[in-house]
Amino acid sequence: MTRDRRCAPVGFIADDITGATDLASALAARGLDTRLAFGSSAVCDEGGDAIVVALKIRSVPAAEARAAAIEAAEALLATGAEQLFSKYCSTFDSTPGGNIGPIADALIDVTGARRVVHCPSYPANGRTVYLGHLFVGDTLLSESTMRDHPLNPMRDPHLPRVLARQTSRDVALVEFTAVDAGAEAVTTCLEGIADQAAGAHHVIADAVRDTDLDTIAQATAGDRLCAGGAAYGAAFAAAARTRAGHAPHMQRERPVLPRGPSAVLAGSLSQATHEQIRAFDGPTLTLGVVELVDGDIAVRRSLEFAERCLSSGPLLITTDHDAVGLRAGATGLSPAQVSRRIEVAMGRIGIGLEKAGVRRLIVAGGETSGAVAEALSLRSARIGPDISVGVPWLVAEDRGLAIAFKSGNFGGPSFFRDALQVAQT
């Protein structure tokens, strides 16, 4: 039986865990009934306005990313979804080999879409696109800390040029003058681009304000496939649902967090997370890179620390920010091997903390979040209260666990304290 279009959810494929939770938070803030699934196998038809599939494909080989995205797309389409959105980081994290372009191209093949409009802008978090150039605050992406990202160094801020290296399809730009003129002007611009394109194509859209995202979303509300950051994803879903006659309900009840001990697990080496660690005033254990690569030592120390300290209040377990060079040096392993071993160790620590009684767990870092979610075998979660822009509490009601996955660069210095305070309200 064919699902009525008005009831069809919008399907989202997120390339990492923190991005998925960021998107789910933005969707819920728009009044959209949102389901979050960890992996394609967890996707199920439970109704709702939006289904977000959290994957871990941002930095894997392009062929692996394509295959995982196709699997997720097929799972979403099986629920009745007729529109898909590829969610990636607002800093366009990628390399000339992918994975933004390869994933979008794979989804074009699955959906038969004629175009993909991309917009990574996230004004609330200081990410904007102007004349095709991505800014972080008032700094070009290539001059920000993303320039030296260990996995995806971003040294070219011109997104049409960056994306063109990742796809054989045409890449065009909708400039700010069109966006500023309104949805009809954007539609006219997109039609002109389509007339000149050789088949299915990509379009980068400028956006410097939240209202610009709404304008672009109105112009693309009927599209089968779009891509970008969480802010555009939420605007797109709201516009698509309104277009289908199913306007969002702005007041939706959020789940109550389970009570119990709290812990923070920080694997990110970002400056923002470093400041958050320094501002934390509870018991703290710092694990060396060599210990984490070994795995067993790090897990044993962490669980002994938790046994001693959990009863006295929230605790923090973190990697050594002053030993970054060891990741590719003293261990004798490649950077990729070191990163993977650290992820596995952090995942094992996450399992141990839950077994030790932790019921509210904060995880900082995209790769660490993916590793912990995988280790805990999370399948689905409800969207809880927001901690800050892009970071909500999640509630896995089947196991009585509240968890917050935070991208390394998100949040102010008091983020950990803020998260724990939100959990108490």
CSV table of N, CA, C and O in Angstrom, one decimal, residues 351-406:
chain,number,residue,atom,x,y,z
A,351,ILE,N,31.4,1.4,27.9
A,351,ILE,CA,30.7,0.2,28.3
A,351,ILE,C,30.9,0.0,29.8
A,351,ILE,O,29.9,-0.3,30.6
A,352,GLY,N,32.1,0.2,30.3
A,352,GLY,CA,32.4,0.0,31.7
A,352,GLY,C,31.7,1.0,32.6
A,352,GLY,O,31.2,0.6,33.7
A,353,LEU,N,31.6,2.2,32.1
A,353,LEU,CA,30.9,3.2,32.9
A,353,LEU,C,29.5,2.9,33.0
A,353,LEU,O,28.9,3.1,34.1
A,354,GLU,N,28.8,2.5,32.0
A,354,GLU,CA,27.4,2.1,32.1
A,354,GLU,C,27.2,1.0,33.0
A,354,GLU,O,26.3,1.0,33.9
A,355,LYS,N,28.1,0.0,33.0
A,355,LYS,CA,28.0,-1.2,33.9
A,355,LYS,C,28.3,-0.7,35.3
A,355,LYS,O,27.7,-1.3,36.3
A,356,ALA,N,29.1,0.3,35.5
A,356,ALA,CA,29.4,0.8,36.8
A,356,ALA,C,28.2,1.6,37.4
A,356,ALA,O,28.3,2.1,38.6
A,357,GLY,N,27.2,1.9,36.6
A,357,GLY,CA,26.0,2.6,37.1
A,357,GLY,C,25.8,4.0,36.6
A,357,GLY,O,24.8,4.6,37.0
A,358,VAL,N,26.7,4.4,35.7
A,358,VAL,CA,26.5,5.8,35.1
A,358,VAL,C,25.2,5.8,34.3
A,358,VAL,O,24.9,4.9,33.5
A,359,ARG,N,24.3,6.8,34.5
A,359,ARG,CA,23.1,6.9,33.8
A,359,ARG,C,23.0,8.2,33.0
A,359,ARG,O,22.0,8.4,32.2
A,360,ARG,N,24.0,9.1,33.2
A,360,ARG,CA,24.0,10.3,32.4
A,360,ARG,C,25.5,10.4,31.9
A,360,ARG,O,26.4,10.7,32.7
A,361,LEU,N,25.7,10.2,30.6
A,361,LEU,CA,27.0,10.2,30.1
A,361,LEU,C,27.2,11.3,29.0
A,361,LEU,O,26.4,11.3,28.0
A,362,ILE,N,28.2,12.1,29.1
A,362,ILE,CA,28.6,13.1,28.1
A,362,ILE,C,29.8,12.6,27.4
A,362,ILE,O,30.8,12.3,28.0
A,363,VAL,N,29.7,12.6,26.1
A,363,VAL,CA,30.9,12.2,25.3
A,363,VAL,C,31.3,13.3,24.4
A,363,VAL,O,30.5,13.9,23.6
A,364,ALA,N,32.6,13.8,24.4
A,364,ALA,CA,33.1,14.9,23.7
A,364,ALA,C,34.0,14.4,22.6
A,364,ALA,O,34.9,13.7,22.8
A,365,GLY,N,33.7,14.8,21.3
A,365,GLY,CA,34.5,14.4,20.2
A,365,GLY,C,33.7,13.6,19.2
A,365,GLY,O,33.0,12.6,19.6
A,366,GLY,N,33.8,13.9,17.9
A,366,GLY,CA,33.0,13.1,16.9
A,366,GLY,C,33.4,11.7,16.8
A,366,GLY,O,32.6,10.8,16.8
A,367,GLU,N,34.7,11.4,16.7
A,367,GLU,CA,35.2,10.1,16.6
A,367,GLU,C,35.0,9.3,17.9
A,367,GLU,O,34.6,8.1,17.8
A,368,THR,N,35.2,9.9,19.0
A,368,THR,CA,34.9,9.2,20.3
A,368,THR,C,33.4,8.9,20.4
A,368,THR,O,33.1,7.8,20.9
A,369,SER,N,32.6,9.9,20.0
A,369,SER,CA,31.1,9.6,20.1
A,369,SER,C,30.7,8.4,19.2
A,369,SER,O,29.9,7.6,19.7
A,370,GLY,N,31.3,8.3,18.0
A,370,GLY,CA,30.9,7.2,17.2
A,370,GLY,C,31.4,5.9,17.8
A,370,GLY,O,30.7,4.9,17.7
A,371,ALA,N,32.6,5.9,18.4
A,371,ALA,CA,33.1,4.7,19.0
A,371,ALA,C,32.3,4.3,20.2
A,371,ALA,O,32.0,3.1,20.4
A,372,VAL,N,31.8,5.2,21.0
A,372,VAL,CA,31.0,4.9,22.2
A,372,VAL,C,29.7,4.4,21.8
A,372,VAL,O,29.1,3.4,22.3
A,373,ALA,N,29.0,5.1,20.8
A,373,ALA,CA,27.7,4.6,20.4
A,373,ALA,C,27.8,3.2,19.8
A,373,ALA,O,26.9,2.4,20.1
A,374,GLU,N,28.8,2.9,19.0
A,374,GLU,CA,29.0,1.6,18.5
A,374,GLU,C,29.2,0.6,19.6
A,374,GLU,O,28.7,-0.5,19.6
A,375,ALA,N,30.1,0.9,20.5
A,375,ALA,CA,30.4,0.0,21.6
A,375,ALA,C,29.2,-0.3,22.5
A,375,ALA,O,29.0,-1.5,22.9
A,376,LEU,N,28.4,0.7,22.7
A,376,LEU,CA,27.2,0.5,23.5
A,376,LEU,C,26.0,-0.2,22.8
A,376,LEU,O,25.0,-0.5,23.3
A,377,SER,N,26.2,-0.4,21.4
A,377,SER,CA,25.2,-1.0,20.6
A,377,SER,C,23.9,-0.2,20.7
A,377,SER,O,22.8,-0.8,20.7
A,378,LEU,N,24.0,1.1,20.7
A,378,LEU,CA,22.8,1.9,20.7
A,378,LEU,C,22.0,1.7,19.4
A,378,LEU,O,22.6,1.6,18.3
A,379,ARG,N,20.7,1.6,19.5
A,379,ARG,CA,19.9,1.5,18.3
A,379,ARG,C,19.0,2.7,18.0
A,379,ARG,O,18.9,3.2,16.9
A,380,SER,N,18.4,3.2,19.0
A,380,SER,CA,17.5,4.4,18.8
A,380,SER,C,17.5,5.2,20.1
A,380,SER,O,17.8,4.7,21.2
A,381,ALA,N,17.0,6.5,20.0
A,381,ALA,CA,17.0,7.3,21.1
A,381,ALA,C,15.9,8.4,20.9
A,381,ALA,O,15.7,8.8,19.7
A,382,ARG,N,15.4,8.9,21.9
A,382,ARG,CA,14.5,10.1,21.8
A,382,ARG,C,15.3,11.4,22.1
A,382,ARG,O,16.3,11.3,22.8
A,383,ILE,N,14.8,12.5,21.6
A,383,ILE,CA,15.5,13.7,21.7
A,383,ILE,C,15.1,14.4,23.0
A,383,ILE,O,14.0,14.8,23.2
A,384,GLY,N,16.1,14.6,23.9
A,384,GLY,CA,15.8,15.2,25.2
A,384,GLY,C,16.0,16.7,25.1
A,384,GLY,O,16.1,17.3,24.1
A,385,PRO,N,16.2,17.4,26.3
A,385,PRO,CA,16.4,18.8,26.4
A,385,PRO,C,17.7,19.2,25.8
A,385,PRO,O,18.7,18.5,25.8
A,386,ASP,N,17.8,20.4,25.2
A,386,ASP,CA,19.0,21.0,24.6
A,386,ASP,C,19.9,21.5,25.7
A,386,ASP,O,19.5,22.1,26.6
A,387,ILE,N,21.2,21.2,25.5
A,387,ILE,CA,22.3,21.7,26.3
A,387,ILE,C,22.8,23.0,25.8
A,387,ILE,O,22.9,24.0,26.5
A,388,SER,N,23.1,23.0,24.5
A,388,SER,CA,23.5,24.2,23.8
A,388,SER,C,23.1,24.0,22.3
A,388,SER,O,22.6,23.0,22.0
A,389,VAL,N,23.4,25.0,21.5
A,389,VAL,CA,23.0,24.9,20.1
A,389,VAL,C,23.7,23.7,19.5
A,389,VAL,O,25.0,23.5,19.6
A,390,GLY,N,22.9,22.7,19.0
A,390,GLY,CA,23.5,21.6,18.3
A,390,GLY,C,23.8,20.4,19.2
A,390,GLY,O,24.2,19.3,18.7
A,391,VAL,N,23.5,20.5,20.5
A,391,VAL,CA,23.8,19.4,21.4
A,391,VAL,C,22.7,19.2,22.4
A,391,VAL,O,22.5,19.9,23.4
A,392,PRO,N,21.9,18.1,22.1
A,392,PRO,CA,20.8,17.8,23.0
A,392,PRO,C,21.2,16.6,23.9
A,392,PRO,O,22.1,15.8,23.6
A,393,TRP,N,20.5,16.4,25.0
A,393,TRP,CA,20.5,15.1,25.7
A,393,TRP,C,19.7,14.1,24.9
A,393,TRP,O,18.7,14.5,24.3
A,394,LEU,N,20.2,12.9,24.8
A,394,LEU,CA,19.4,11.8,24.2
A,394,LEU,C,19.0,10.8,25.3
A,394,LEU,O,19.7,10.7,26.2
A,395,VAL,N,17.9,10.2,25.1
A,395,VAL,CA,17.4,9.2,26.1
A,395,VAL,C,17.2,7.9,25.4
A,395,VAL,O,16.3,7.8,24.5
A,396,ALA,N,18.0,6.9,25.7
A,396,ALA,CA,17.8,5.5,25.3
A,396,ALA,C,16.9,4.8,26.3
A,396,ALA,O,17.4,4.3,27.3
A,397,GLU,N,15.6,4.9,26.1
A,397,GLU,CA,14.6,4.5,27.1
A,397,GLU,C,14.7,3.0,27.4
A,397,GLU,O,14.3,2.6,28.5
A,398,ASP,N,15.1,2.2,26.4
A,398,ASP,CA,15.1,0.8,26.6
A,398,ASP,C,16.2,0.3,27.6
A,398,ASP,O,16.2,-0.8,28.1
A,399,ARG,N,17.2,1.3,27.9
A,399,ARG,CA,18.2,0.9,28.8
A,399,ARG,C,18.4,1.9,30.0
A,399,ARG,O,19.4,1.8,30.7
A,400,GLY,N,17.5,2.9,30.1
A,400,GLY,CA,17.6,3.8,31.2
A,400,GLY,C,18.9,4.6,31.2
A,400,GLY,O,19.5,4.9,32.2
A,401,LEU,N,19.3,5.1,30.0
A,401,LEU,CA,20.6,5.8,29.8
A,401,LEU,C,20.3,7.1,29.1
A,401,LEU,O,19.7,7.1,28.0
A,402,ALA,N,20.8,8.2,29.6
A,402,ALA,CA,20.8,9.5,29.0
A,402,ALA,C,22.3,9.8,28.5
A,402,ALA,O,23.2,9.5,29.2
A,403,ILE,N,22.4,10.2,27.2
A,403,ILE,CA,23.7,10.4,26.7
A,403,ILE,C,23.8,11.7,25.8
A,403,ILE,O,22.8,12.0,25.1
A,404,ALA,N,24.8,12.4,25.9
A,404,ALA,CA,25.0,13.6,25.1
A,404,ALA,C,26.3,13.4,24.3
A,404,ALA,O,27.4,13.3,24.8
A,405,PHE,N,26.2,13.5,22.9
A,405,PHE,CA,27.3,13.4,22.0
A,405,PHE,C,27.6,14.8,21.6
A,405,PHE,O,26.8,15.4,20.9
A,406,LYS,N,28.8,15.3,21.8
A,406,LYS,CA,29.2,16.6,21.5
A,406,LYS,C,30.4,16.7,20.5
A,406,LYS,O,31.4,16.1,20.7
